[in-house]
mmCIF file of C-alpha atoms (C1' of nucleotides) in Angstrom:
data_model
loop_
_atom_site.group_PDB
_atom_site.id
_atom_site.type_symbol
_atom_site.label_atom_id
_atom_site.label_comp_id
_atom_site.label_asym_id
_atom_site.label_seq_id
_atom_site.Cartn_x
_atom_site.Cartn_y
_atom_site.Cartn_z
ATOM 1 C CA MET C 1 -26.771 2.335 4.031
ATOM 2 C CA GLY C 2 -24.560 0.510 6.512
ATOM 3 C CA TYR C 3 -20.888 -0.184 6.810
ATOM 4 C CA LYS C 4 -19.030 -2.469 4.439
ATOM 5 C CA ILE C 5 -16.061 -4.600 5.345
ATOM 6 C CA LYS C 6 -13.219 -5.285 2.945
ATOM 7 C CA SER C 7 -10.172 -7.466 3.194
ATOM 8 C CA ARG C 8 -6.953 -8.394 1.539
ATOM 9 C CA ILE C 9 -5.143 -11.627 2.242
ATOM 10 C CA TRP C 10 -1.742 -12.872 1.206
ATOM 11 C CA ILE C 11 0.433 -15.922 1.739
ATOM 12 C CA GLU C 12 3.988 -15.670 3.004
ATOM 13 C CA SER C 13 6.786 -18.166 3.023
ATOM 14 C CA ASP C 14 9.785 -17.368 5.229
ATOM 15 C CA ASP C 15 8.704 -13.719 5.425
ATOM 16 C CA ASN C 16 8.608 -13.407 1.644
ATOM 17 C CA VAL C 17 5.307 -12.784 -0.045
ATOM 18 C CA LEU C 18 4.306 -15.805 -2.092
ATOM 19 C CA LEU C 19 0.795 -14.958 -3.227
ATOM 20 C CA GLY C 20 -1.506 -11.974 -3.078
ATOM 21 C CA GLU C 21 -4.377 -10.829 -5.205
ATOM 22 C CA GLY C 22 -2.122 -9.153 -7.751
ATOM 23 C CA ARG C 23 0.106 -12.189 -8.108
ATOM 24 C CA VAL C 24 -2.873 -14.484 -8.519
ATOM 25 C CA HIS C 25 -4.256 -12.207 -11.217
ATOM 26 C CA LEU C 26 -0.946 -12.374 -13.023
ATOM 27 C CA LEU C 27 -0.738 -16.156 -12.805
ATOM 28 C CA LYS C 28 -4.222 -16.435 -14.237
ATOM 29 C CA ALA C 29 -3.319 -14.110 -17.100
ATOM 30 C CA ILE C 30 -0.204 -16.145 -17.809
ATOM 31 C CA HIS C 31 -2.264 -19.304 -17.825
ATOM 32 C CA GLU C 32 -4.650 -17.816 -20.371
ATOM 33 C CA THR C 33 -2.034 -16.347 -22.694
ATOM 34 C CA GLY C 34 0.838 -18.796 -22.305
ATOM 35 C CA SER C 35 3.251 -15.890 -22.078
ATOM 36 C CA LEU C 36 4.509 -13.489 -19.464
ATOM 37 C CA SER C 37 4.660 -10.520 -21.806
ATOM 38 C CA LYS C 38 1.129 -11.069 -23.071
ATOM 39 C CA GLY C 39 -0.155 -11.651 -19.570
ATOM 40 C CA ALA C 40 1.416 -8.406 -18.408
ATOM 41 C CA LYS C 41 -0.122 -6.538 -21.306
ATOM 42 C CA SER C 42 -3.582 -7.912 -20.566
ATOM 43 C CA LEU C 43 -3.277 -6.604 -17.001
ATOM 44 C CA ASN C 44 -1.917 -3.238 -18.150
ATOM 45 C CA ILE C 45 1.229 -3.572 -16.087
ATOM 46 C CA SER C 46 4.760 -3.249 -17.392
ATOM 47 C CA TYR C 47 6.640 -6.354 -18.400
ATOM 48 C CA LYS C 48 9.282 -5.506 -15.868
ATOM 49 C CA LYS C 49 6.839 -5.386 -13.012
ATOM 50 C CA ALA C 50 5.255 -8.661 -14.067
ATOM 51 C CA TRP C 51 8.629 -10.306 -14.386
ATOM 52 C CA GLY C 52 9.610 -9.179 -10.896
ATOM 53 C CA LEU C 53 6.382 -10.519 -9.435
ATOM 54 C CA LEU C 54 6.699 -13.878 -11.137
ATOM 55 C CA ASP C 55 10.340 -14.167 -10.153
ATOM 56 C CA SER C 56 9.418 -13.469 -6.554
ATOM 57 C CA VAL C 57 6.630 -16.038 -6.640
ATOM 58 C CA ASN C 58 8.915 -18.759 -7.931
ATOM 59 C CA LYS C 59 11.658 -17.888 -5.469
ATOM 60 C CA SER C 60 9.401 -18.114 -2.443
ATOM 61 C CA ALA C 61 7.353 -21.146 -3.469
ATOM 62 C CA LYS C 62 8.412 -24.561 -2.238
ATOM 63 C CA GLU C 63 7.913 -26.039 -5.694
ATOM 64 C CA PRO C 64 8.091 -24.375 -9.115
ATOM 65 C CA VAL C 65 4.925 -22.477 -9.967
ATOM 66 C CA THR C 66 5.778 -21.889 -13.618
ATOM 67 C CA ILE C 67 8.110 -23.308 -16.225
ATOM 68 C CA ASN C 68 9.763 -20.519 -18.179
ATOM 69 C CA SER C 69 11.266 -21.311 -21.541
ATOM 70 C CA VAL C 70 13.438 -18.741 -23.258
ATOM 71 C CA GLY C 71 14.368 -18.794 -26.913
ATOM 72 C CA GLY C 72 13.253 -21.362 -29.444
ATOM 73 C CA LYS C 73 10.165 -21.480 -31.586
ATOM 74 C CA GLY C 74 8.002 -18.468 -30.919
ATOM 75 C CA GLY C 75 10.669 -17.041 -28.628
ATOM 76 C CA GLY C 76 9.649 -18.999 -25.586
ATOM 77 C CA GLY C 77 6.832 -18.754 -23.091
ATOM 78 C CA VAL C 78 5.648 -19.426 -19.579
ATOM 79 C CA GLN C 79 3.404 -22.237 -18.422
ATOM 80 C CA LEU C 80 1.848 -22.953 -15.056
ATOM 81 C CA THR C 81 2.796 -26.164 -13.300
ATOM 82 C CA ASP C 82 0.115 -28.289 -11.688
ATOM 83 C CA TYR C 83 1.362 -26.958 -8.377
ATOM 84 C CA GLY C 84 0.856 -23.418 -9.621
ATOM 85 C CA LYS C 85 -2.681 -24.179 -10.694
ATOM 86 C CA SER C 86 -3.612 -25.688 -7.377
ATOM 87 C CA LEU C 87 -2.055 -22.708 -5.554
ATOM 88 C CA ILE C 88 -4.310 -20.190 -7.241
ATOM 89 C CA GLU C 89 -7.349 -22.423 -6.802
ATOM 90 C CA THR C 90 -6.699 -22.722 -3.093
ATOM 91 C CA PHE C 91 -6.048 -19.014 -2.749
ATOM 92 C CA ASP C 92 -9.324 -18.150 -4.462
ATOM 93 C CA GLU C 93 -11.201 -20.583 -2.288
ATOM 94 C CA ILE C 94 -9.805 -19.206 0.950
ATOM 95 C CA ASN C 95 -10.376 -15.653 -0.214
ATOM 96 C CA LYS C 96 -14.021 -16.318 -0.946
ATOM 97 C CA ASN C 97 -14.495 -18.039 2.385
ATOM 98 C CA CYS C 98 -12.936 -15.046 4.089
ATOM 99 C CA TRP C 99 -15.297 -12.590 2.397
ATOM 100 C CA LYS C 100 -18.261 -14.668 3.413
ATOM 101 C CA PHE C 101 -17.028 -14.883 6.974
ATOM 102 C CA LEU C 102 -16.484 -11.129 7.206
ATOM 103 C CA ASP C 103 -19.843 -10.300 5.686
ATOM 104 C CA GLU C 104 -21.431 -12.124 8.581
ATOM 105 C CA GLN C 105 -19.273 -10.296 11.107
ATOM 106 C CA VAL C 106 -19.930 -6.788 9.839
ATOM 107 C CA ALA C 107 -23.435 -6.881 11.248
ATOM 108 C CA LYS C 108 -21.860 -6.139 14.607
ATOM 109 C CA PHE C 109 -21.243 -2.572 13.530
ATOM 110 C CA GLU C 110 -24.839 -1.822 12.693
ATOM 111 C CA THR C 111 -26.121 -2.188 16.221
ATOM 112 C CA LEU C 112 -23.597 0.029 17.959
ATOM 113 C CA MET V 1 8.338 -24.413 7.962
ATOM 114 C CA GLY V 2 5.022 -23.976 6.175
ATOM 115 C CA TYR V 3 3.173 -21.123 4.626
ATOM 116 C CA LYS V 4 1.719 -18.300 6.694
ATOM 117 C CA ILE V 5 -1.406 -16.383 5.858
ATOM 118 C CA LYS V 6 -1.786 -12.694 6.608
ATOM 119 C CA SER V 7 -4.672 -10.325 6.251
ATOM 120 C CA ARG V 8 -5.703 -6.735 6.471
ATOM 121 C CA ILE V 9 -9.296 -5.689 6.944
ATOM 122 C CA TRP V 10 -10.941 -2.297 6.828
ATOM 123 C CA ILE V 11 -14.384 -0.820 7.177
ATOM 124 C CA GLU V 12 -15.869 1.478 4.572
ATOM 125 C CA SER V 13 -18.834 3.780 4.695
ATOM 126 C CA ASP V 14 -20.112 5.107 1.372
ATOM 127 C CA ASP V 15 -16.810 4.148 -0.287
ATOM 128 C CA ASN V 16 -14.805 6.134 2.243
ATOM 129 C CA VAL V 17 -12.481 4.295 4.556
ATOM 130 C CA LEU V 18 -13.749 4.508 8.105
ATOM 131 C CA LEU V 19 -11.452 2.199 10.008
ATOM 132 C CA GLY V 20 -8.320 0.240 9.282
ATOM 133 C CA GLU V 21 -5.497 -1.019 11.430
ATOM 134 C CA GLY V 22 -3.633 2.291 11.314
ATOM 135 C CA ARG V 23 -6.687 4.307 12.243
ATOM 136 C CA VAL V 24 -7.499 1.991 15.124
ATOM 137 C CA HIS V 25 -3.933 2.309 16.378
ATOM 138 C CA LEU V 26 -4.273 6.060 16.278
ATOM 139 C CA LEU V 27 -7.584 6.070 18.110
ATOM 140 C CA LYS V 28 -6.084 3.906 20.830
ATOM 141 C CA ALA V 29 -3.116 6.239 21.184
ATOM 142 C CA ILE V 30 -5.446 9.229 21.418
ATOM 143 C CA HIS V 31 -7.442 7.437 24.068
ATOM 144 C CA GLU V 32 -4.298 6.826 26.110
ATOM 145 C CA THR V 33 -2.824 10.304 25.786
ATOM 146 C CA GLY V 34 -5.939 12.477 25.571
ATOM 147 C CA SER V 35 -4.364 14.448 22.742
ATOM 148 C CA LEU V 36 -3.926 14.129 18.987
ATOM 149 C CA SER V 37 -0.419 15.554 18.949
ATOM 150 C CA LYS V 38 0.786 13.249 21.719
ATOM 151 C CA GLY V 39 -0.933 10.282 20.124
ATOM 152 C CA ALA V 40 0.773 11.019 16.822
ATOM 153 C CA LYS V 41 4.138 11.289 18.524
ATOM 154 C CA SER V 42 3.707 7.966 20.301
ATOM 155 C CA LEU V 43 3.069 6.316 16.937
ATOM 156 C CA ASN V 44 5.977 8.132 15.287
ATOM 157 C CA ILE V 45 3.786 9.646 12.624
ATOM 158 C CA SER V 46 3.567 13.328 11.783
ATOM 159 C CA TYR V 47 0.880 15.433 13.396
ATOM 160 C CA LYS V 48 -0.414 16.297 9.964
ATOM 161 C CA LYS V 49 -0.843 12.684 8.959
ATOM 162 C CA ALA V 50 -2.600 11.888 12.213
ATOM 163 C CA TRP V 51 -4.869 14.891 11.844
ATOM 164 C CA GLY V 52 -5.826 13.840 8.322
ATOM 165 C CA LEU V 53 -6.625 10.328 9.465
ATOM 166 C CA LEU V 54 -8.747 11.455 12.373
ATOM 167 C CA ASP V 55 -10.564 13.978 10.230
ATOM 168 C CA SER V 56 -11.348 11.286 7.695
ATOM 169 C CA VAL V 57 -12.593 8.941 10.407
ATOM 170 C CA ASN V 58 -14.978 11.511 11.805
ATOM 171 C CA LYS V 59 -16.222 12.505 8.371
ATOM 172 C CA SER V 60 -17.102 8.967 7.358
ATOM 173 C CA ALA V 61 -18.528 7.759 10.651
ATOM 174 C CA LYS V 62 -22.267 7.913 11.203
ATOM 175 C CA GLU V 63 -21.783 9.349 14.692
ATOM 176 C CA PRO V 64 -18.868 11.372 16.093
ATOM 177 C CA VAL V 65 -15.916 9.196 17.061
ATOM 178 C CA THR V 66 -14.027 11.887 18.953
ATOM 179 C CA ILE V 67 -14.719 15.251 20.536
ATOM 180 C CA ASN V 68 -12.024 17.743 19.625
ATOM 181 C CA SER V 69 -11.612 20.811 21.797
ATOM 182 C CA VAL V 70 -9.374 23.629 20.633
ATOM 183 C CA GLY V 71 -8.004 26.343 22.864
ATOM 184 C CA GLY V 72 -8.703 26.712 26.532
ATOM 185 C CA LYS V 73 -6.848 25.294 29.504
ATOM 186 C CA GLY V 74 -3.966 23.157 28.305
ATOM 187 C CA GLY V 75 -4.644 24.248 24.742
ATOM 188 C CA GLY V 76 -7.329 21.689 24.095
ATOM 189 C CA GLY V 77 -7.377 17.974 23.429
ATOM 190 C CA VAL V 78 -9.200 15.073 21.849
ATOM 191 C CA GLN V 79 -11.375 12.511 23.594
ATOM 192 C CA LEU V 80 -13.028 9.372 22.305
ATOM 193 C CA THR V 81 -16.792 9.160 22.413
ATOM 194 C CA ASP V 82 -18.500 6.008 23.633
ATOM 195 C CA TYR V 83 -19.303 5.296 20.016
ATOM 196 C CA GLY V 84 -15.613 5.613 19.178
ATOM 197 C CA LYS V 85 -14.656 3.192 21.913
ATOM 198 C CA SER V 86 -17.137 0.590 20.792
ATOM 199 C CA LEU V 87 -15.973 0.959 17.199
ATOM 200 C CA ILE V 88 -12.398 0.030 18.020
ATOM 201 C CA GLU V 89 -13.510 -2.815 20.283
ATOM 202 C CA THR V 90 -15.655 -4.266 17.533
ATOM 203 C CA PHE V 91 -12.913 -3.856 14.963
ATOM 204 C CA ASP V 92 -10.400 -5.651 17.160
ATOM 205 C CA GLU V 93 -12.820 -8.454 17.799
ATOM 206 C CA ILE V 94 -13.578 -9.003 14.127
ATOM 207 C CA ASN V 95 -9.906 -8.789 13.248
ATOM 208 C CA LYS V 96 -8.979 -11.460 15.779
ATOM 209 C CA ASN V 97 -11.782 -13.696 14.590
ATOM 210 C CA CYS V 98 -10.539 -13.279 11.049
ATOM 211 C CA TRP V 99 -6.979 -14.262 11.952
ATOM 212 C CA LYS V 100 -8.234 -17.349 13.705
ATOM 213 C CA PHE V 101 -10.433 -18.268 10.768
ATOM 214 C CA LEU V 102 -7.574 -17.862 8.300
ATOM 215 C CA ASP V 103 -5.129 -19.818 10.418
ATOM 216 C CA GLU V 104 -7.439 -22.767 10.096
ATOM 217 C CA GLN V 105 -7.736 -22.320 6.349
ATOM 218 C CA VAL V 106 -4.029 -22.099 5.631
ATOM 219 C CA ALA V 107 -3.628 -25.809 6.281
ATOM 220 C CA LYS V 108 -5.003 -26.356 2.793
ATOM 221 C CA PHE V 109 -1.733 -25.177 1.338
ATOM 222 C CA GLU V 110 0.423 -27.688 3.141
ATOM 223 C CA THR V 111 -1.074 -30.738 1.449
ATOM 224 C CA LEU V 112 -0.841 -29.556 -2.141
ATOM 225 C "C1'" DA H 1 24.471 -17.778 -39.841
ATOM 226 C "C1'" DT H 2 20.270 -15.265 -39.556
ATOM 227 C "C1'" DT H 3 15.791 -14.374 -38.006
ATOM 228 C "C1'" DC H 4 12.262 -14.120 -34.491
ATOM 229 C "C1'" DG H 5 9.588 -13.240 -30.252
ATOM 230 C "C1'" DT H 6 10.263 -14.043 -25.956
ATOM 231 C "C1'" DT H 7 12.596 -14.011 -21.232
ATOM 232 C "C1'" DA H 8 15.847 -11.556 -18.394
ATOM 233 C "C1'" DT H 9 18.073 -7.478 -16.760
ATOM 234 C "C1'" DG H 10 19.987 -2.633 -16.084
ATOM 235 C "C1'" DT H 11 19.289 2.351 -16.131
ATOM 236 C "C1'" DC H 12 17.161 6.512 -16.223
ATOM 237 C "C1'" DT H 13 13.220 9.619 -15.339
ATOM 238 C "C1'" DG H 14 8.951 11.209 -13.571
ATOM 239 C "C1'" DT H 15 5.620 11.508 -10.000
ATOM 240 C "C1'" DA H 16 2.683 10.562 -6.208
ATOM 241 C "C1'" DC H 17 3.097 10.367 -1.569
ATOM 242 C "C1'" DA H 18 5.245 11.264 2.992
ATOM 243 C "C1'" DA H 19 7.735 14.223 5.914
ATOM 244 C "C1'" DA H 20 9.218 18.510 7.429
ATOM 245 C "C1'" DT H 21 8.374 23.225 8.151
ATOM 246 C "C1'" DA H 22 5.586 27.240 8.987
ATOM 247 C "C1'" DT H 23 1.754 29.649 10.741
ATOM 248 C "C1'" DA H 24 -2.979 30.888 11.865
ATOM 249 C "C1'" DG H 25 -6.685 30.402 15.227
ATOM 250 C "C1'" DC H 26 -8.722 29.105 19.430
ATOM 251 C "C1'" DG H 27 -10.354 29.857 24.394
ATOM 252 C "C1'" DA H 28 -9.632 29.323 29.392
ATOM 253 C "C1'" DA H 29 -6.839 31.234 32.962
ATOM 254 C "C1'" DT H 30 -4.032 34.686 34.943
ATOM 255 C "C1'" DA W 1 -4.374 41.839 27.079
ATOM 256 C "C1'" DT W 2 -1.174 38.179 27.260
ATOM 257 C "C1'" DT W 3 0.302 33.586 27.671
ATOM 258 C "C1'" DC W 4 0.004 28.726 26.635
ATOM 259 C "C1'" DG W 5 -0.443 24.252 24.318
ATOM 260 C "C1'" DC W 6 -3.217 22.467 21.407
ATOM 261 C "C1'" DT W 7 -6.075 21.970 16.916
ATOM 262 C "C1'" DA W 8 -6.257 23.186 12.083
ATOM 263 C "C1'" DT W 9 -4.219 24.160 7.716
ATOM 264 C "C1'" DA W 10 -1.045 25.558 3.780
ATOM 265 C "C1'" DT W 11 3.409 25.271 1.653
ATOM 266 C "C1'" DT W 12 7.701 23.470 0.735
ATOM 267 C "C1'" DT W 13 11.053 19.742 0.491
ATOM 268 C "C1'" DG W 14 12.553 14.973 0.194
ATOM 269 C "C1'" DT W 15 12.219 10.223 -1.349
ATOM 270 C "C1'" DA W 16 10.664 5.671 -2.536
ATOM 271 C "C1'" DC W 17 8.528 3.523 -6.126
ATOM 272 C "C1'" DA W 18 6.485 2.892 -10.710
ATOM 273 C "C1'" DG W 19 6.985 3.437 -15.443
ATOM 274 C "C1'" DA W 20 9.432 4.063 -19.627
ATOM 275 C "C1'" DC W 21 13.223 2.891 -22.218
ATOM 276 C "C1'" DA W 22 17.097 0.171 -23.739
ATOM 277 C "C1'" DT W 23 19.477 -4.048 -24.496
ATOM 278 C "C1'" DA W 24 21.452 -8.591 -23.799
ATOM 279 C "C1'" DA W 25 20.645 -13.580 -24.078
ATOM 280 C "C1'" DC W 26 18.403 -17.492 -25.626
ATOM 281 C "C1'" DG W 27 17.393 -21.534 -28.744
ATOM 282 C "C1'" DA W 28 14.489 -23.640 -32.341
ATOM 283 C "C1'" DA W 29 13.642 -23.270 -37.167
ATOM 284 C "C1'" DT W 30 14.888 -22.033 -41.693
#
DNA sequence: ATTCGTTATGTCTGTACAAATATAGCGAAT
DNA sequence: ATTCGCTATATTTGTACAGACATAACGAAT
């Protein structure tokens, strides 16, 4: 069995982290549940942690990634903007390309 | 100013981490100083941490990465094997290729 | 005005991890 | 046999971070 190569990528904006794998997971969960608290629960992370992540995402993005409504019918909720949706799509695409690229490169280790 | 993309890659062998950026740094410092304790000092990490890293590297590599001599003239020392040298060269090469690849991909974010 | 479920925060506590400290063991050279 | 500087570990201490807990604020609907 040979060596495996792994990677983690993230996007920064003005030295703040905008997107990483964890944040993308959270955004997807929010998209599916329509709520930050439910999304956090589905990922088994605390609401507080999820809230901090989402807050950080929105603060470092150039356009709003989510629209958060507080109060009202059902108590409120969180919805992804179109910009938010395209962000996670692009991230996933780049991530997959990166894995593919690295899988080709790792062969270099086998012949050492 | 646009978005920046960052990455971290590492090599695994049987689910153990063989090489990452920190380990490669350490191996380079050992190569320059000829000693684990001096290498650790030059990186401002504790000897214990450095020792643990190096031990892990040698345990997960398929061939020895360093030759550790204990006792004797000068108290001993650590030297990289040829295999060790080629490992860090290959890692650096792949890492640079990956950065270049990702820098091209990040443009996709600017047009969203 | 009251209820409701959510977002939005602060605070307190526990714990995993890192750092510091201590010490044993080694072997060539004198 | 003793010295020396290093590798090789164990043990203790410190700390950043995550998690748990608590609570305020919100606004639509009744």
